[in-house]
PDB file of C-alpha atoms and ligand atoms in Angstrom:
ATOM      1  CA  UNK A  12       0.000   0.000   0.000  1.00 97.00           C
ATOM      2  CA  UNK A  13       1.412   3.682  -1.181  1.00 98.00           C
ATOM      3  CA  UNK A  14       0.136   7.197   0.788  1.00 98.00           C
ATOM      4  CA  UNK A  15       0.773  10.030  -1.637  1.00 98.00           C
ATOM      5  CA  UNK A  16       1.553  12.730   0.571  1.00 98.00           C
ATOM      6  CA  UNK A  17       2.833  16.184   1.151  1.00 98.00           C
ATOM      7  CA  UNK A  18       4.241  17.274   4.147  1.00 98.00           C
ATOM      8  CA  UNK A  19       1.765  18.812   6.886  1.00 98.00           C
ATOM      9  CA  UNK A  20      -1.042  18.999   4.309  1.00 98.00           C
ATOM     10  CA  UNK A  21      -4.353  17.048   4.990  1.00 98.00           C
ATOM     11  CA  UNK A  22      -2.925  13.985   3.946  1.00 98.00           C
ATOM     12  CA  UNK A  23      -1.438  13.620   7.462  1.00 98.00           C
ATOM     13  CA  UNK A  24      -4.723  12.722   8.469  1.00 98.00           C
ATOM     14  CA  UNK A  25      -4.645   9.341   6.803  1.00 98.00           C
ATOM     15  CA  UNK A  26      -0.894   8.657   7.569  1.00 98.00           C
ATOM     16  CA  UNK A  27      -1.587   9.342  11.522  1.00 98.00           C
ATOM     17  CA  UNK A  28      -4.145   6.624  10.627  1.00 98.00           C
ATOM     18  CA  UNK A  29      -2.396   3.979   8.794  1.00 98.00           C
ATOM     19  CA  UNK A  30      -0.259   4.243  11.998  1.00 98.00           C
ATOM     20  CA  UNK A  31      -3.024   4.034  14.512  1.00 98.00           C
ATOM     21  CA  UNK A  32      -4.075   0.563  12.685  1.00 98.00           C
ATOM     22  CA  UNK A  33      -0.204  -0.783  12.226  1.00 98.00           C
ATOM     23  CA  UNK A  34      -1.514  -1.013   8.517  1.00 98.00           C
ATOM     24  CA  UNK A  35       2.055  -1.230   6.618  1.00 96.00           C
ATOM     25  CA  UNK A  36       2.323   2.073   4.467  1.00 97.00           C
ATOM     26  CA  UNK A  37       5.063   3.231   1.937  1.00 97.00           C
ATOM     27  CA  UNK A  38       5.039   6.893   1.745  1.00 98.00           C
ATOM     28  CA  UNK A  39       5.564   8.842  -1.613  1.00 98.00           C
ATOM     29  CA  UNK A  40       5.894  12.532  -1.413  1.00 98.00           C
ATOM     30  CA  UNK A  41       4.374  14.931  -3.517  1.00 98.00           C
ATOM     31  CA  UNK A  42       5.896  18.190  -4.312  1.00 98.00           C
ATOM     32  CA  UNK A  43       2.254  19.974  -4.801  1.00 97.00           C
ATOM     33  CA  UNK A  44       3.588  23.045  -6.875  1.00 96.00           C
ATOM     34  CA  UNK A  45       5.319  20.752  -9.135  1.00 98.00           C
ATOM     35  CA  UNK A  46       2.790  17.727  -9.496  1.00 98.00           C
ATOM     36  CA  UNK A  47       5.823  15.555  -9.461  1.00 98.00           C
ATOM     37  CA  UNK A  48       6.352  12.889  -6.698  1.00 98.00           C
ATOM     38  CA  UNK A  49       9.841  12.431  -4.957  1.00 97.00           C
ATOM     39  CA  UNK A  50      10.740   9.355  -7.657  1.00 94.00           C
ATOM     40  CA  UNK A  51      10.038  12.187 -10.705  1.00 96.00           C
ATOM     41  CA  UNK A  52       6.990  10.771 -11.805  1.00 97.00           C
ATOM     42  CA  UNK A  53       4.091  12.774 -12.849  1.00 98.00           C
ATOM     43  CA  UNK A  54       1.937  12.518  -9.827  1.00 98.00           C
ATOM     44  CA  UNK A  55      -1.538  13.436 -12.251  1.00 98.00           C
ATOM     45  CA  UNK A  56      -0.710  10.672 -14.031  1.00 98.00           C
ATOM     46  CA  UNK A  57      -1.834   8.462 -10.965  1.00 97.00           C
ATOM     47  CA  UNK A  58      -4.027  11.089  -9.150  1.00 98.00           C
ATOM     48  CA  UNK A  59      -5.441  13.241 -12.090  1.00 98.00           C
ATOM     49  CA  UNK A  60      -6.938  15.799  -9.515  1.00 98.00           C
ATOM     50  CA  UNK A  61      -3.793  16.501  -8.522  1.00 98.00           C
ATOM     51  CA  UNK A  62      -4.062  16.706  -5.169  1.00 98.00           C
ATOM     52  CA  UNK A  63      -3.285  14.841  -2.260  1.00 98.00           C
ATOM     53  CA  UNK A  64      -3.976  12.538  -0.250  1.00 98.00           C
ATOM     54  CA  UNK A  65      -4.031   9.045  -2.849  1.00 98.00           C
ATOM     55  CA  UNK A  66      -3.528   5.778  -1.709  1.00 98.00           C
ATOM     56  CA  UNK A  67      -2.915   2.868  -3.505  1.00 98.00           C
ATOM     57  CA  UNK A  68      -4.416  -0.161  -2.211  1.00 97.00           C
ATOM     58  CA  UNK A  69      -2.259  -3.607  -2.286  1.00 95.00           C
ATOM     59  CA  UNK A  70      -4.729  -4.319  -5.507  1.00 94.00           C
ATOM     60  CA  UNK A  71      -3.796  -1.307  -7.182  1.00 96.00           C
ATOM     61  CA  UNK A  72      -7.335   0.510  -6.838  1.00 97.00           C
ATOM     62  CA  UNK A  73      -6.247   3.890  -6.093  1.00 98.00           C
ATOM     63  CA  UNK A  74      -8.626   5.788  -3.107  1.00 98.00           C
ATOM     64  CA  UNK A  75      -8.515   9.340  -3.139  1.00 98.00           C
ATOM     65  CA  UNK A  76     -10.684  12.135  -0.733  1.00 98.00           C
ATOM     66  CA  UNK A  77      -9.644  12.501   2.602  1.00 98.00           C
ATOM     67  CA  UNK A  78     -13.481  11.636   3.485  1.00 98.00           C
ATOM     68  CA  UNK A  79     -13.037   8.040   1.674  1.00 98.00           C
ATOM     69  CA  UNK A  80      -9.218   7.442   2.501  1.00 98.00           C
ATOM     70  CA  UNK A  81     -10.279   7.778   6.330  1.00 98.00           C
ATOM     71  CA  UNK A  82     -13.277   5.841   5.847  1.00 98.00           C
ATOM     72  CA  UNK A  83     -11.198   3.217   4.025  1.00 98.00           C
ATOM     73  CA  UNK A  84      -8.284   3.053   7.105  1.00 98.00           C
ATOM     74  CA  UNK A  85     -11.141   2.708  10.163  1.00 98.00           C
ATOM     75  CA  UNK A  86     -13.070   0.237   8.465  1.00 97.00           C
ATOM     76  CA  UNK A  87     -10.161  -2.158   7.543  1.00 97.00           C
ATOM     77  CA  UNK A  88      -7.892  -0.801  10.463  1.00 97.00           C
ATOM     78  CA  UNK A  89     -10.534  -1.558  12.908  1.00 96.00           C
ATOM     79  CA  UNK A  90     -10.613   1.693  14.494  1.00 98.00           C
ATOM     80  CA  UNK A  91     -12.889   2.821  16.847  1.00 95.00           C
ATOM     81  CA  UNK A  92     -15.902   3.976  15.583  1.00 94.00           C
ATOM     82  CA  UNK A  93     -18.330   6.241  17.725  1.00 94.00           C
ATOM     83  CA  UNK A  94     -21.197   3.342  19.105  1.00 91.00           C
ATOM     84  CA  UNK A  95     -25.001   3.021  18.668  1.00 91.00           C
ATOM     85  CA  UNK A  96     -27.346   2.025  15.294  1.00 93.00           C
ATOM     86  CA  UNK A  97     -26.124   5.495  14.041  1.00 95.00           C
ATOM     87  CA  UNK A  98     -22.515   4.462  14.672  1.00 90.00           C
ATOM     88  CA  UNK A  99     -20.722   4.908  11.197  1.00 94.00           C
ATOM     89  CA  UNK A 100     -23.044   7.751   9.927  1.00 97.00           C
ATOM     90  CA  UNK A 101     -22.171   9.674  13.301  1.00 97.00           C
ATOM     91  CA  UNK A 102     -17.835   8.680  12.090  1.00 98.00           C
ATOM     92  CA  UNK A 103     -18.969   9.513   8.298  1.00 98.00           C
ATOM     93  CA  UNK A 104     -21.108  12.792   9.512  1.00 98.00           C
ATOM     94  CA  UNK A 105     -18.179  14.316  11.318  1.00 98.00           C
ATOM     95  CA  UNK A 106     -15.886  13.363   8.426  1.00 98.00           C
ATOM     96  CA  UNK A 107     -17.676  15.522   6.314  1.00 98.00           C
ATOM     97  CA  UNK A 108     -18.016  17.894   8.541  1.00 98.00           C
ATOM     98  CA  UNK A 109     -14.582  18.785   9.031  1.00 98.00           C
ATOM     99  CA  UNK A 110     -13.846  18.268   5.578  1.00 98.00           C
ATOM    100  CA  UNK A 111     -16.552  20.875   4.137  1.00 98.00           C
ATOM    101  CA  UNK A 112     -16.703  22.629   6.559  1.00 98.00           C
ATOM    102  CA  UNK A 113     -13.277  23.637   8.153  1.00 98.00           C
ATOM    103  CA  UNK A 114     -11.068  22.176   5.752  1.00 98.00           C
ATOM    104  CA  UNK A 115     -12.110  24.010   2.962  1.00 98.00           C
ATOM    105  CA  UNK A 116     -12.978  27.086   4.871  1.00 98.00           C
ATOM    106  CA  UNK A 117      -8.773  27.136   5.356  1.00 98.00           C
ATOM    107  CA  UNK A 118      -8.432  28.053   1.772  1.00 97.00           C
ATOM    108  CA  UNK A 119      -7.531  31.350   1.655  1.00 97.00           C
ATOM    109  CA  UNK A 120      -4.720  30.526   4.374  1.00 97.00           C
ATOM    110  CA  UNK A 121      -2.776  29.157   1.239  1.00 95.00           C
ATOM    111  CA  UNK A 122      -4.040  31.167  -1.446  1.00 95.00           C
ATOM    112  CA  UNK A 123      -1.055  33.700  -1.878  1.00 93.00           C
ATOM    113  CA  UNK A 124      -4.000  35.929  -3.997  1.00 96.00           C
ATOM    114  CA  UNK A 125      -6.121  36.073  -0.651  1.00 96.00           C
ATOM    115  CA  UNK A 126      -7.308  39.520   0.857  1.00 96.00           C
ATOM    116  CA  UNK A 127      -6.464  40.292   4.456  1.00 95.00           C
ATOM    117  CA  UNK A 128     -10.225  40.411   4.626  1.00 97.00           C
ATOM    118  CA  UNK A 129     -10.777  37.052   2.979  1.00 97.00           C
ATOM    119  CA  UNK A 130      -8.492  35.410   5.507  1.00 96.00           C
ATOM    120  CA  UNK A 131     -10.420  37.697   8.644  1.00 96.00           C
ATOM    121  CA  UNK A 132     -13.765  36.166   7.318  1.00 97.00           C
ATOM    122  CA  UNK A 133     -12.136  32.647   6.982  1.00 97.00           C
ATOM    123  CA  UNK A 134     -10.476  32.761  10.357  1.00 97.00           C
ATOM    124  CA  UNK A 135     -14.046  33.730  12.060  1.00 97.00           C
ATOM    125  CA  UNK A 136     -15.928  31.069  10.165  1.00 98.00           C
ATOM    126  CA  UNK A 137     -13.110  28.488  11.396  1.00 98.00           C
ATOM    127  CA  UNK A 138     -13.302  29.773  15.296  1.00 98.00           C
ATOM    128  CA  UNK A 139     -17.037  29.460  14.622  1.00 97.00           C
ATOM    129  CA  UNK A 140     -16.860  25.779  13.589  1.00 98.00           C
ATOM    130  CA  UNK A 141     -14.296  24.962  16.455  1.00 98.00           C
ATOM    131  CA  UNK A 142     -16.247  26.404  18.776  1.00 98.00           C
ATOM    132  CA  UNK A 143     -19.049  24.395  18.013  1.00 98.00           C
ATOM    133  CA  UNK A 144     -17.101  21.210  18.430  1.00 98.00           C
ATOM    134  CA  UNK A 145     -15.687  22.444  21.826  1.00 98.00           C
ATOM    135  CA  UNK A 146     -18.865  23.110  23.133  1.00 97.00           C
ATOM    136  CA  UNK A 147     -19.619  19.661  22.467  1.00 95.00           C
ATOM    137  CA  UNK A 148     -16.715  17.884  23.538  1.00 96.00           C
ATOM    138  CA  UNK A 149     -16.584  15.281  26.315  1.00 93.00           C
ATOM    139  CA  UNK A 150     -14.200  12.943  26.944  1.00 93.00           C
ATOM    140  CA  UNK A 151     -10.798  13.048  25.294  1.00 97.00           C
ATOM    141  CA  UNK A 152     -11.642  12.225  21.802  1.00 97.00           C
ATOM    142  CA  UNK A 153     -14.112  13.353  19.640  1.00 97.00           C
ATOM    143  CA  UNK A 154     -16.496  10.460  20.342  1.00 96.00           C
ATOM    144  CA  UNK A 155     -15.454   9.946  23.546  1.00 90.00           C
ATOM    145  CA  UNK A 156     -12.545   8.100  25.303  1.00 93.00           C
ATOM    146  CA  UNK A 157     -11.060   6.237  22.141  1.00 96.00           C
ATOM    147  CA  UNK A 158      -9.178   7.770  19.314  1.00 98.00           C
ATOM    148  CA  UNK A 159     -10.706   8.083  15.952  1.00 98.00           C
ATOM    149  CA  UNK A 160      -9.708   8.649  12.111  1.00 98.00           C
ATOM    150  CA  UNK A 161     -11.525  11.940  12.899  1.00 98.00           C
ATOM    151  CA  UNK A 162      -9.213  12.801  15.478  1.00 98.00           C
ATOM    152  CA  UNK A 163      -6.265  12.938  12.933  1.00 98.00           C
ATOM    153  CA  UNK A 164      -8.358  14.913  10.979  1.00 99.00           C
ATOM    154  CA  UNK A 165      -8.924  17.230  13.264  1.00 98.00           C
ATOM    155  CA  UNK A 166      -6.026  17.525  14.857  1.00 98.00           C
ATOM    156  CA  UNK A 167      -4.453  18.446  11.364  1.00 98.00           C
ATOM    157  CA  UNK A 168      -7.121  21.142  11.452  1.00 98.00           C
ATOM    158  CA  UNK A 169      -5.538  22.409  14.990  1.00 98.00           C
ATOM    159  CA  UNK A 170      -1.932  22.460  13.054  1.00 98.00           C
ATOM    160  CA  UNK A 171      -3.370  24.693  10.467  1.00 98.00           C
ATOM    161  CA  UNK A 172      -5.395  27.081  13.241  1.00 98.00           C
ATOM    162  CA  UNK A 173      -1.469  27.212  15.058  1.00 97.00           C
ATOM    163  CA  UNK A 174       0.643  28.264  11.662  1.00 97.00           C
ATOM    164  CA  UNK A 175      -1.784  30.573  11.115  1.00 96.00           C
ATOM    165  CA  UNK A 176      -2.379  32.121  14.250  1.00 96.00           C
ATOM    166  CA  UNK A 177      -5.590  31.243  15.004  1.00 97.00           C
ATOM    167  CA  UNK A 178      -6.859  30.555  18.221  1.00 95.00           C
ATOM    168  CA  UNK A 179      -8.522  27.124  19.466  1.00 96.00           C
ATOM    169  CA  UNK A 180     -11.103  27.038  22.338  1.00 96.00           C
ATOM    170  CA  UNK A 181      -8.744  25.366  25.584  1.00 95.00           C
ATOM    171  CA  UNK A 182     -10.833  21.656  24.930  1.00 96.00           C
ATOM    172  CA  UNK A 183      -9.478  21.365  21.661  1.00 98.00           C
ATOM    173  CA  UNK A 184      -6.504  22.896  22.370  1.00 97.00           C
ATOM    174  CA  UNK A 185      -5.902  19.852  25.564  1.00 98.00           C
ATOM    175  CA  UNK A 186      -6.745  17.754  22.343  1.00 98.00           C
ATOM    176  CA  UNK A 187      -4.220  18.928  20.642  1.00 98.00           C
ATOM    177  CA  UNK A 188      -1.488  18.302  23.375  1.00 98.00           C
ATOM    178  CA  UNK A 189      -3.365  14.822  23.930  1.00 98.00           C
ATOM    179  CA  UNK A 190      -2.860  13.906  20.108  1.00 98.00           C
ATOM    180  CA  UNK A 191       0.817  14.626  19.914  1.00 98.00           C
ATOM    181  CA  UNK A 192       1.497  12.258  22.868  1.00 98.00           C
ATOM    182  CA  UNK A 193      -0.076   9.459  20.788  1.00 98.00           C
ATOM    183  CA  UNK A 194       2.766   7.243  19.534  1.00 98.00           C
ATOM    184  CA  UNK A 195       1.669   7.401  15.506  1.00 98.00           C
ATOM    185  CA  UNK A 196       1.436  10.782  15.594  1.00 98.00           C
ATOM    186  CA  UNK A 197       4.783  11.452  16.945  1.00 98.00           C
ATOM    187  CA  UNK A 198       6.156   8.772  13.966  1.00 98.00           C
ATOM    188  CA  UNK A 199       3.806  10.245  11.071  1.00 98.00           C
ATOM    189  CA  UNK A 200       5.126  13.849  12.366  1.00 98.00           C
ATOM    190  CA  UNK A 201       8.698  12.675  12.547  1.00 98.00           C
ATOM    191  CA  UNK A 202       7.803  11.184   8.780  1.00 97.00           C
ATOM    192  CA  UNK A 203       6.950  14.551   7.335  1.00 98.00           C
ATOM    193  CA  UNK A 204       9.980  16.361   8.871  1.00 96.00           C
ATOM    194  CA  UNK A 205       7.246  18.101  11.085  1.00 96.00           C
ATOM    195  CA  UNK A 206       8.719  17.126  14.714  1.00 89.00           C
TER     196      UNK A 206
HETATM  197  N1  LIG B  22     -11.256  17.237  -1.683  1.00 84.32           N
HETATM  198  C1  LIG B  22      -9.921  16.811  -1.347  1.00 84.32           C
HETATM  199  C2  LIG B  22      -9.047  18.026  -1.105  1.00 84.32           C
HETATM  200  C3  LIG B  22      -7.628  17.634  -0.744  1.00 84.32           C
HETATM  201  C4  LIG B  22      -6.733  18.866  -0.628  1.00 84.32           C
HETATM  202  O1  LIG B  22      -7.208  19.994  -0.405  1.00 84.32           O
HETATM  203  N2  LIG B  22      -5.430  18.616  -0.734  1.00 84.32           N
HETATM  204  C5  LIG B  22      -4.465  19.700  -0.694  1.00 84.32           C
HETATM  205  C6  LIG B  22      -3.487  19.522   0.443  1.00 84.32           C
HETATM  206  S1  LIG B  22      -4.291  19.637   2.004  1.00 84.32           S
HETATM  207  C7  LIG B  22      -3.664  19.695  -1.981  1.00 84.32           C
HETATM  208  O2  LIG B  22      -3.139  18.683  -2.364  1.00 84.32           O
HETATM  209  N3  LIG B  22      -3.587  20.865  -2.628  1.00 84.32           N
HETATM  210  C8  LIG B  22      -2.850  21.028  -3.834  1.00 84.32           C
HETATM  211  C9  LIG B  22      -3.718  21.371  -4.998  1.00 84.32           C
HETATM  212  O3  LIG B  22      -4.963  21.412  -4.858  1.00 84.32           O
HETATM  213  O4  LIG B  22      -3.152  21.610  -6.072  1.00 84.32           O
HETATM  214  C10 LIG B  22      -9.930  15.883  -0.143  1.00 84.32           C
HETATM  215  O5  LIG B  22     -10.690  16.109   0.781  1.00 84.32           O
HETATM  216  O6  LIG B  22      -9.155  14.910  -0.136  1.00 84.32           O
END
């Protein structure tokens, strides 16, 4: 199995996971200005969207969205999934969530085009979304005492807030400090040169 991967970018999200599970991984970086991945191959030649994260299952399917790619991981990782007949939707739910919803709303963080203003309303919509998550949160994880592919995507979330100065309510920030005690993170951190 390949992860195609740039350093700190969402992607670290699904190689925090492959850790959590022990699934075996080899990791292929992705230079995302250039589209070419650390070998010199055309990365849009596997991935045409261009972006990352990809990963190539032992069959060769290739699995891309960070929505799917996580979903992928806690299913065949056996990862804890939040509990009850609504179980999986609630794990799929917040998936999207954080992937419409605060992911994207970090795009004019990287958008070198971006307004001061566009970034101001982008930072208030994030502290909006995290806000509503840390008025929620009860336990240690998102769904409670056991770590979830959510977490990672979350906590990459938290990353972003930090680099760009944003600030995260204290429960998420304790999350935050709780996640980078966690074993596969520190590895998948050390992996990206992000330690
Ligand atoms: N819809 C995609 C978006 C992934 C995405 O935004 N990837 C970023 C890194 S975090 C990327 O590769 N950007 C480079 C580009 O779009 O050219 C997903 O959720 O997986």
């Amino acid at each position: 199995m390949k992860l195609y991967y740039a350093p700190g970018a969402c992607s670290l999200a699904g190689h925090i996971s492959l850790h959590e599970a022990a699934i075996d991984v080899e990791l292929v970086k992705v230079d995302l200005k250039t589209k070419q991945t650390e070998d010199g191959e055309d990365y849009k030649l596997l991935n045409p969207k261009g972006y990352v994260p990809a990963l190539v299952l032992d069959g060769g399917q290739i699995l891309t969205e960070n929505v799917a790619v996580l979903a992928w991981i806690s299913q065949h990782g056996r990862l804890a999934e939040p509990v009850g007949e609504l179980g999986s939707y609630r794990l799929l739910e917040m998936l999207a969530f954080i992937s419409t919803e605060l992911h994207k709303a970090f795009k004019p963080f990287f958008s070198p085009e971006a307004s001061d203003e566009e970034k101001s309303r982008a930072g208030n919509a994030i502290a909006g979304r995290l806000t509503y998550l840390a008025q929620r949160w009860q336990g240690d994880y998102l769904f409670g005492p056991e770590f979830s592919v959510a977490d990672a995507y979350l906590f990459v979330m938290l990353l972003w807030a930090e680099k760009n100065g944003l600030a995260a309510p204290g429960p998420l920030r304790d999350f935050g400090e709780r996640m980078k005690q966690r074993p596969a993170v520190q590895l998948a951190l050390r992996h990206e040169g992000l330690a």
